[in-house]
């Protein structure tokens, strides 16, 4: 069983989280400029045993697609084409940024640290991945194997 990688896609920056090899715990990995995402992923997937990528599905609170919905869907399609041996899944990312800010507050981060958008993106990706691993969808996918 390989690792699961989660992507909190943004037009400027993308947060990335990864599971441990046993797929129990999600951890923040990196935040990078979105323009560098595909080359970074090619190297990481080739060396780290990733067999699933979860792309955050950006939707509004009422369920309608957000402004970045089309770009995230296009990214998922590019990932599927670039990594045919890797399962690519989109998963609802509603409230991950809000939860990331809350986690930063509860963790005692200072105001200037909480303004670090790269940290917010990385924490959001971690929340996305942990939510996916706890979801019914993931349990059903594991049961089908």
Short mmCIF file of C-alpha atoms in Angstrom, two decimals:
data_model
loop_
_atom_site.label_atom_id
_atom_site.label_comp_id
_atom_site.label_asym_id
_atom_site.label_seq_id
_atom_site.Cartn_x
_atom_site.Cartn_y
_atom_site.Cartn_z
CA UNK A 1 0.00 0.00 0.00
CA UNK A 2 1.43 3.35 -1.05
CA UNK A 3 1.08 6.81 0.36
CA UNK A 4 -1.81 9.17 -0.33
CA UNK A 5 -0.93 12.68 -1.43
CA UNK A 6 -3.43 15.54 -1.03
CA UNK A 7 -3.42 18.75 -3.03
CA UNK A 8 -5.08 21.98 -1.91
CA UNK A 9 -4.96 23.68 -5.30
CA UNK A 10 -4.70 27.43 -5.64
CA UNK A 11 -4.06 29.63 -8.63
CA UNK A 12 -0.86 31.02 -7.05
CA UNK A 13 0.14 28.49 -4.36
CA UNK A 14 -0.67 24.85 -3.78
CA UNK A 15 -0.57 23.13 -0.41
CA UNK A 16 0.50 19.50 -0.28
CA UNK A 17 0.03 16.88 2.43
CA UNK A 18 0.93 13.20 2.53
CA UNK A 19 -0.08 10.18 4.54
CA UNK A 20 2.28 7.92 6.38
CA UNK A 21 2.94 4.58 4.58
CA UNK A 22 0.24 2.85 6.66
CA UNK A 23 -2.30 5.57 5.70
CA UNK A 24 -3.16 6.42 9.29
CA UNK A 25 -1.93 9.99 9.74
CA UNK A 26 -1.89 12.96 7.39
CA UNK A 27 0.96 15.43 7.61
CA UNK A 28 1.69 18.72 5.91
CA UNK A 29 4.45 18.32 3.35
CA UNK A 30 5.02 21.50 1.37
CA UNK A 31 3.55 24.60 -0.22
CA UNK A 32 4.84 25.58 -3.60
CA UNK A 33 4.05 27.93 -6.45
CA UNK A 34 1.36 26.28 -8.57
CA UNK A 35 3.48 26.72 -11.69
CA UNK A 36 6.03 24.30 -10.17
CA UNK A 37 3.46 21.68 -9.14
CA UNK A 38 3.64 19.16 -12.01
CA UNK A 39 7.47 18.83 -12.08
CA UNK A 40 7.52 18.58 -8.27
CA UNK A 41 4.84 15.87 -8.33
CA UNK A 42 6.62 13.90 -11.05
CA UNK A 43 9.74 13.69 -8.90
CA UNK A 44 7.86 12.99 -5.65
CA UNK A 45 5.53 10.32 -7.06
CA UNK A 46 8.48 8.54 -8.71
CA UNK A 47 10.50 8.36 -5.49
CA UNK A 48 7.98 8.11 -2.62
CA UNK A 49 5.56 5.32 -3.54
CA UNK A 50 2.40 7.39 -3.98
CA UNK A 51 -0.52 5.38 -5.33
CA UNK A 52 -3.36 7.84 -4.70
CA UNK A 53 -3.72 11.60 -5.12
CA UNK A 54 -6.62 13.51 -3.60
CA UNK A 55 -7.35 16.87 -5.19
CA UNK A 56 -9.47 19.29 -3.21
CA UNK A 57 -12.81 19.93 -4.91
CA UNK A 58 -13.53 23.63 -4.40
CA UNK A 59 -17.23 24.21 -3.84
CA UNK A 60 -19.19 26.96 -2.12
CA UNK A 61 -21.07 26.31 1.09
CA UNK A 62 -24.29 25.81 -0.90
CA UNK A 63 -22.63 23.13 -3.04
CA UNK A 64 -22.18 25.19 -6.19
CA UNK A 65 -18.76 25.17 -7.89
CA UNK A 66 -16.38 27.89 -6.71
CA UNK A 67 -14.22 30.07 -8.96
CA UNK A 68 -11.34 27.57 -8.93
CA UNK A 69 -13.51 24.49 -9.50
CA UNK A 70 -12.74 24.25 -13.23
CA UNK A 71 -8.98 24.68 -12.67
CA UNK A 72 -8.91 21.99 -9.95
CA UNK A 73 -10.88 19.62 -12.19
CA UNK A 74 -8.45 20.28 -15.04
CA UNK A 75 -5.56 19.54 -12.67
CA UNK A 76 -7.16 16.21 -11.72
CA UNK A 77 -7.45 15.33 -15.42
CA UNK A 78 -3.77 16.25 -16.02
CA UNK A 79 -2.73 14.12 -13.03
CA UNK A 80 -4.71 11.16 -14.33
CA UNK A 81 -2.97 11.45 -17.69
CA UNK A 82 0.50 12.05 -16.22
CA UNK A 83 0.32 9.27 -13.60
CA UNK A 84 -1.78 6.42 -15.04
CA UNK A 85 -0.79 4.02 -12.23
CA UNK A 86 -1.99 6.47 -9.56
CA UNK A 87 -5.65 6.74 -8.53
CA UNK A 88 -6.75 10.40 -8.68
CA UNK A 89 -9.79 11.38 -6.59
CA UNK A 90 -11.49 14.71 -6.02
CA UNK A 91 -12.79 15.34 -2.50
CA UNK A 92 -14.84 18.21 -1.07
CA UNK A 93 -12.56 20.80 0.50
CA UNK A 94 -15.21 23.06 2.02
CA UNK A 95 -14.11 24.74 5.24
CA UNK A 96 -10.51 23.46 5.13
CA UNK A 97 -9.11 27.02 5.18
CA UNK A 98 -11.39 27.99 8.06
CA UNK A 99 -10.35 24.86 9.96
CA UNK A 100 -6.69 25.60 9.18
CA UNK A 101 -6.97 29.07 10.70
CA UNK A 102 -8.74 27.61 13.72
CA UNK A 103 -6.00 24.99 14.15
CA UNK A 104 -3.36 27.71 13.95
CA UNK A 105 -5.12 29.68 16.69
CA UNK A 106 -5.57 26.64 18.89
CA UNK A 107 -1.95 25.68 18.31
CA UNK A 108 -0.82 29.00 19.73
CA UNK A 109 0.66 30.43 16.54
CA UNK A 110 1.41 34.15 16.72
CA UNK A 111 -0.48 36.60 14.51
CA UNK A 112 2.37 36.99 12.01
CA UNK A 113 2.72 33.21 11.70
CA UNK A 114 -1.02 32.91 11.01
CA UNK A 115 -0.66 35.38 8.14
CA UNK A 116 1.68 32.97 6.37
CA UNK A 117 -0.52 31.84 3.49
CA UNK A 118 1.85 28.99 2.66
CA UNK A 119 1.27 27.54 6.14
CA UNK A 120 -2.50 27.91 5.73
CA UNK A 121 -2.35 26.06 2.39
CA UNK A 122 -0.22 23.25 3.84
CA UNK A 123 -2.50 22.86 6.87
CA UNK A 124 -5.58 22.96 4.61
CA UNK A 125 -4.12 20.12 2.53
CA UNK A 126 -3.50 18.16 5.72
CA UNK A 127 -7.10 18.67 6.86
CA UNK A 128 -8.32 17.66 3.38
CA UNK A 129 -6.27 14.45 3.48
CA UNK A 130 -7.26 13.51 7.03
CA UNK A 131 -10.91 14.14 6.16
CA UNK A 132 -10.60 11.96 3.08
CA UNK A 133 -8.95 9.12 5.01
CA UNK A 134 -11.78 9.26 7.57
CA UNK A 135 -14.49 9.40 4.90
CA UNK A 136 -16.96 6.78 3.78
CA UNK A 137 -15.69 7.18 0.20
CA UNK A 138 -12.19 6.09 1.23
CA UNK A 139 -13.50 3.16 3.27
CA UNK A 140 -15.53 2.00 0.27
CA UNK A 141 -12.51 2.32 -2.01
CA UNK A 142 -10.43 0.22 0.41
CA UNK A 143 -13.17 -2.41 0.62
CA UNK A 144 -13.30 -2.71 -3.19
CA UNK A 145 -9.63 -3.73 -3.38
#
